[in-house]
Tab-separated table of C-alpha atoms in Angstrom:
chain	number	residue	atom	x	y	z
I	1	MET	CA	25.358	8.153	24.245
I	2	ASN	CA	23.980	7.813	20.721
I	3	GLU	CA	20.606	9.432	20.112
I	4	PRO	CA	17.895	6.956	19.005
I	5	MET	CA	17.108	6.984	15.294
I	6	THR	CA	13.841	8.779	14.559
I	7	THR	CA	11.294	8.689	11.759
I	8	HIS	CA	7.915	10.250	11.099
I	9	PHE	CA	4.560	8.945	12.264
I	10	GLY	CA	2.254	11.297	10.430
I	11	PHE	CA	3.547	14.736	11.357
I	12	ARG	CA	5.145	13.504	14.609
I	13	ASP	CA	8.747	12.407	15.015
I	14	VAL	CA	9.009	9.066	16.809
I	15	ALA	CA	11.729	6.516	17.473
I	16	GLU	CA	12.204	4.157	14.530
I	17	SER	CA	11.705	1.255	16.903
I	18	ASP	CA	8.223	2.556	17.793
I	19	LYS	CA	6.792	3.228	14.341
I	20	ALA	CA	5.775	-0.328	13.444
I	21	ARG	CA	3.866	-0.643	16.725
I	22	LEU	CA	2.126	2.711	16.249
I	23	VAL	CA	1.155	1.930	12.649
I	24	GLY	CA	-0.033	-1.491	13.804
I	25	GLU	CA	-2.333	0.128	16.346
I	26	VAL	CA	-3.825	2.338	13.633
I	27	PHE	CA	-4.613	-0.561	11.309
I	28	THR	CA	-5.890	-2.785	14.081
I	29	SER	CA	-8.287	0.043	14.921
I	30	VAL	CA	-9.498	0.582	11.342
I	31	ALA	CA	-9.432	-3.020	10.044
I	32	ARG	CA	-13.165	-3.744	10.283
I	33	ASN	CA	-14.200	-0.428	8.756
I	34	TYR	CA	-11.353	-0.152	6.267
I	35	ASP	CA	-13.306	-0.765	3.055
I	36	ILE	CA	-16.296	1.422	3.885
I	37	MET	CA	-13.996	4.190	5.065
I	38	ASN	CA	-12.016	3.997	1.809
I	39	ASP	CA	-15.275	4.373	-0.105
I	40	LEU	CA	-16.256	7.407	1.937
I	41	MET	CA	-12.798	8.988	1.826
I	42	SER	CA	-12.317	8.618	-1.941
I	43	PHE	CA	-15.984	8.674	-3.019
I	44	GLY	CA	-15.400	5.129	-4.266
I	45	VAL	CA	-12.625	6.159	-6.671
I	46	HIS	CA	-10.116	3.885	-4.891
I	47	ARG	CA	-11.864	0.943	-6.553
I	48	LEU	CA	-11.185	2.433	-9.987
I	49	TRP	CA	-7.543	3.082	-9.084
I	50	LYS	CA	-7.128	-0.536	-7.983
I	51	ARG	CA	-8.811	-1.923	-11.096
I	52	HIS	CA	-6.538	0.155	-13.318
I	53	PHE	CA	-3.525	-0.923	-11.253
I	54	VAL	CA	-4.339	-4.586	-11.867
I	55	ALA	CA	-5.438	-4.105	-15.485
I	56	THR	CA	-2.025	-2.600	-16.329
I	57	SER	CA	-0.021	-4.991	-14.136
I	58	GLY	CA	1.023	-7.384	-16.903
I	59	VAL	CA	0.212	-10.353	-14.633
I	60	ARG	CA	-0.425	-13.471	-16.707
I	61	GLU	CA	-1.650	-17.052	-16.416
I	62	GLY	CA	0.622	-19.076	-14.154
I	63	ASP	CA	2.343	-16.131	-12.484
I	64	HIS	CA	3.302	-16.234	-8.816
I	65	VAL	CA	2.452	-12.895	-7.241
I	66	LEU	CA	3.285	-11.434	-3.837
I	67	ASP	CA	0.700	-8.855	-2.755
I	68	LEU	CA	2.370	-6.878	0.028
I	69	ALA	CA	0.186	-4.912	2.446
I	70	GLY	CA	-2.577	-7.105	1.057
I	71	GLY	CA	-4.961	-5.891	3.741
I	72	THR	CA	-8.552	-6.665	2.900
I	73	GLY	CA	-7.689	-8.633	-0.237
I	74	ASP	CA	-8.936	-6.171	-2.873
I	75	ILE	CA	-5.896	-6.492	-5.135
I	76	ALA	CA	-5.656	-10.269	-4.767
I	77	ALA	CA	-9.316	-10.704	-5.721
I	78	LEU	CA	-8.736	-8.699	-8.895
I	79	LEU	CA	-5.537	-10.596	-9.703
I	80	LEU	CA	-6.954	-14.100	-9.258
I	81	PRO	CA	-8.591	-14.385	-12.705
I	82	ARG	CA	-5.322	-13.225	-14.279
I	83	VAL	CA	-3.062	-15.834	-12.651
I	84	GLY	CA	-5.581	-18.590	-13.382
I	85	ALA	CA	-5.594	-22.104	-11.994
I	86	SER	CA	-1.847	-22.559	-12.436
I	87	GLY	CA	-0.827	-19.363	-10.646
I	88	ARG	CA	-0.662	-18.383	-7.000
I	89	ILE	CA	-1.002	-15.219	-4.972
I	90	VAL	CA	0.523	-14.725	-1.544
I	91	ILE	CA	-1.397	-12.084	0.399
I	92	ALA	CA	1.074	-10.644	2.896
I	93	ASP	CA	0.576	-8.036	5.599
I	94	ILE	CA	2.387	-7.097	8.783
I	95	ASN	CA	-0.923	-6.604	10.603
I	96	GLY	CA	-2.674	-9.788	11.651
I	97	ASP	CA	-6.054	-8.101	12.056
I	98	MET	CA	-6.012	-6.718	8.516
I	99	LEU	CA	-4.927	-10.115	7.191
I	100	ARG	CA	-7.710	-11.850	9.131
I	101	VAL	CA	-10.372	-9.467	7.809
I	102	GLY	CA	-9.135	-9.966	4.262
I	103	ARG	CA	-9.144	-13.746	4.568
I	104	GLU	CA	-12.669	-13.768	5.979
I	105	ARG	CA	-13.989	-11.555	3.203
I	106	LEU	CA	-12.361	-13.529	0.402
I	107	THR	CA	-13.539	-16.805	1.936
I	108	ASP	CA	-17.091	-15.431	2.164
I	109	ARG	CA	-16.865	-14.697	-1.572
I	110	GLY	CA	-15.761	-18.275	-2.240
I	111	LEU	CA	-12.245	-17.218	-3.217
I	112	LEU	CA	-10.052	-19.979	-1.810
I	113	ARG	CA	-8.057	-21.604	-4.577
I	114	GLY	CA	-4.704	-20.111	-5.481
I	115	LEU	CA	-4.401	-17.932	-2.365
I	116	ASP	CA	-1.918	-18.132	0.478
I	117	TYR	CA	-1.643	-15.803	3.473
I	118	SER	CA	1.472	-14.710	5.296
I	119	GLN	CA	2.035	-12.246	8.142
I	120	VAL	CA	5.313	-10.592	7.204
I	121	ASP	CA	7.402	-7.484	7.662
I	122	ALA	CA	8.059	-5.913	4.253
I	123	GLU	CA	11.551	-4.985	5.440
I	124	ALA	CA	12.494	-8.646	6.021
I	125	LEU	CA	10.559	-10.920	3.678
I	126	PRO	CA	10.715	-14.637	4.573
I	127	PHE	CA	10.835	-15.792	0.950
I	128	PRO	CA	13.788	-17.129	-1.077
I	129	ASP	CA	15.512	-15.032	-3.713
I	130	GLN	CA	13.721	-14.871	-7.083
I	131	SER	CA	10.441	-16.359	-5.836
I	132	PHE	CA	7.873	-14.181	-7.627
I	133	ASP	CA	7.010	-12.984	-11.119
I	134	CYS	CA	5.393	-9.852	-9.713
I	135	VAL	CA	5.244	-8.012	-6.379
I	136	THR	CA	2.381	-5.582	-5.849
I	137	MET	CA	1.976	-3.088	-3.017
I	138	ALA	CA	-1.127	-0.899	-2.920
I	139	PHE	CA	-1.399	1.867	-0.335
I	140	GLY	CA	1.096	0.251	2.016
I	141	LEU	CA	4.571	1.587	1.302
I	142	ARG	CA	3.972	4.922	3.023
I	143	ASN	CA	3.475	3.078	6.326
I	144	VAL	CA	6.814	1.249	6.148
I	145	THR	CA	9.534	2.622	8.429
I	146	ARG	CA	12.526	1.920	6.164
I	147	LYS	CA	11.107	2.134	2.670
I	148	GLU	CA	14.504	1.651	1.041
I	149	GLN	CA	14.870	-1.686	2.851
I	150	ALA	CA	11.407	-2.825	1.744
I	151	LEU	CA	12.200	-1.901	-1.869
I	152	ALA	CA	15.474	-3.823	-1.678
I	153	GLU	CA	13.573	-6.861	-0.370
I	154	ILE	CA	11.045	-6.563	-3.188
I	155	HIS	CA	13.910	-6.553	-5.679
I	156	ARG	CA	15.486	-9.587	-3.992
I	157	VAL	CA	12.390	-11.806	-4.186
I	158	LEU	CA	11.586	-10.925	-7.811
I	159	LYS	CA	12.597	-13.302	-10.587
I	160	VAL	CA	14.733	-11.885	-13.370
I	161	GLY	CA	12.304	-10.078	-15.624
I	162	GLY	CA	9.813	-9.734	-12.776
I	163	ARG	CA	7.861	-6.561	-12.021
I	164	ALA	CA	7.482	-4.449	-8.896
I	165	LEU	CA	4.279	-2.388	-8.864
I	166	VAL	CA	3.560	0.242	-6.227
I	167	LEU	CA	0.221	2.054	-6.059
I	168	GLU	CA	0.406	4.857	-3.529
I	169	PHE	CA	-0.835	8.325	-2.712
I	170	SER	CA	1.523	10.900	-4.141
I	171	ALA	CA	1.941	14.629	-4.798
I	172	VAL	CA	-0.981	16.430	-6.444
I	173	ARG	CA	0.118	17.941	-9.759
I	174	GLU	CA	-2.794	20.337	-10.283
I	175	PRO	CA	-2.294	23.549	-8.220
I	176	LEU	CA	-5.993	24.447	-8.250
I	177	LEU	CA	-6.893	21.037	-6.810
I	178	LYS	CA	-4.414	21.107	-3.928
I	179	PRO	CA	-6.339	23.437	-1.520
I	180	LEU	CA	-9.518	21.398	-1.949
I	181	TYR	CA	-7.590	18.160	-1.460
I	182	ASP	CA	-5.937	19.496	1.703
I	183	PHE	CA	-9.296	20.621	3.101
I	184	HIS	CA	-10.803	17.204	2.417
I	185	SER	CA	-7.794	15.428	3.979
I	186	PHE	CA	-7.455	17.418	7.186
I	187	SER	CA	-10.959	18.723	7.858
I	188	ILE	CA	-13.321	16.136	6.381
I	189	LEU	CA	-11.538	12.785	6.758
I	190	PRO	CA	-10.952	12.947	10.541
I	191	ARG	CA	-14.610	13.880	11.054
I	192	ILE	CA	-15.747	10.969	8.894
I	193	GLY	CA	-13.454	8.721	10.947
I	194	ARG	CA	-15.004	9.936	14.167
I	195	LEU	CA	-18.590	9.565	12.942
I	196	ILE	CA	-18.299	6.232	11.121
I	197	ALA	CA	-15.491	4.413	12.896
I	198	GLY	CA	-15.310	6.275	16.211
I	199	ASP	CA	-11.627	6.924	15.517
I	200	GLU	CA	-10.586	10.413	14.487
I	201	ALA	CA	-6.894	10.039	15.349
I	202	SER	CA	-6.241	7.090	13.040
I	203	TYR	CA	-7.730	8.860	10.041
I	204	ARG	CA	-5.812	12.018	10.830
I	205	TYR	CA	-2.662	9.878	10.794
I	206	LEU	CA	-3.615	8.402	7.416
I	207	ALA	CA	-3.969	11.899	5.944
I	208	GLU	CA	-0.676	13.018	7.463
I	209	SER	CA	1.168	9.918	6.286
I	210	ILE	CA	0.251	10.755	2.690
I	211	ARG	CA	1.949	14.162	2.977
I	212	LYS	CA	5.113	12.581	4.419
I	213	HIS	CA	5.391	9.973	1.656
I	214	PRO	CA	8.042	10.591	-1.035
I	215	ASP	CA	6.751	12.317	-4.162
I	216	GLN	CA	6.818	10.721	-7.598
I	217	ALA	CA	10.387	11.599	-8.529
I	218	THR	CA	11.802	10.724	-5.105
I	219	LEU	CA	10.148	7.307	-5.016
I	220	LYS	CA	11.308	6.599	-8.576
I	221	ALA	CA	14.894	7.337	-7.490
I	222	MET	CA	14.492	5.122	-4.400
I	223	MET	CA	13.308	2.204	-6.541
I	224	GLU	CA	16.273	2.635	-8.859
I	225	GLU	CA	18.630	2.770	-5.875
I	226	ALA	CA	17.124	-0.551	-4.693
I	227	GLY	CA	18.189	-2.142	-7.979
I	228	LEU	CA	14.988	-1.907	-9.994
I	229	ALA	CA	15.367	-0.910	-13.639
I	230	ARG	CA	13.218	0.847	-16.243
I	231	VAL	CA	11.227	2.516	-13.496
I	232	ASP	CA	8.301	4.536	-14.801
I	233	VAL	CA	5.565	6.562	-13.131
I	234	ARG	CA	1.931	6.948	-14.099
I	235	ASN	CA	-0.149	9.579	-12.310
I	236	LEU	CA	-3.835	8.984	-11.685
I	237	SER	CA	-6.352	11.659	-10.688
I	238	ALA	CA	-3.878	14.509	-11.185
I	239	GLY	CA	-1.258	12.809	-9.050
I	240	ILE	CA	-3.438	12.119	-5.999
I	241	VAL	CA	-2.154	8.598	-6.533
I	242	ALA	CA	0.613	7.241	-8.737
I	243	ILE	CA	1.665	3.851	-10.052
I	244	HIS	CA	5.406	3.178	-9.953
I	245	ARG	CA	6.628	0.200	-11.979
I	246	GLY	CA	10.133	-1.271	-12.026
I	247	TYR	CA	11.798	-4.479	-13.224
I	248	ARG	CA	14.489	-6.822	-12.039
I	249	ILE	CA	16.891	-7.358	-14.943
């Protein structure tokens, strides 16, 4: 008999068929506290990372943008003024609870026009070929089981000349920072999760998932293998996070 295909869930090996369910349970658990926990975990710096991500996105008036792993709607809210009245943003997430929280928060802010919502699997996008001028994915790719399949789907739905932008935790480039970062990730974050959200395990998974995510060079090669061209990498905060950009040509 063939052994089942396995993948990582944090530092655990699990069946590929189980990962989406396990990740879904994590994000269902953290959905309501996701924004406040991000503030506590990053000391609010995640907001600066996201603003820089959008400011350098090249998104313009009239663009159609797919925001994968759109979660609580942070990226979409920043993109809305850029696409203007003639553009549209599809906020897409595999987790219905995250999508619901995001929709509620954007609606409460009066952000309705130009937004669509779609519960999707990044590995099998339900959109026609060449549908979008830009696809963004912020802090979501590391949770995808088959990242190469998701990147291939991103390439497929991009228009010729369109941009794929991935903002994700990456490999710290400053050796002196790494021990402090590891201590914060594995000793502080789970305790914050327990105290604030009553969920230590989910935040331990989030820290572990960062360490299992491909580093800058590996992800760049994966994007190129998926068909994206002119892929470049920009490190932020000494490589704690990185922006990968590629084009469909």
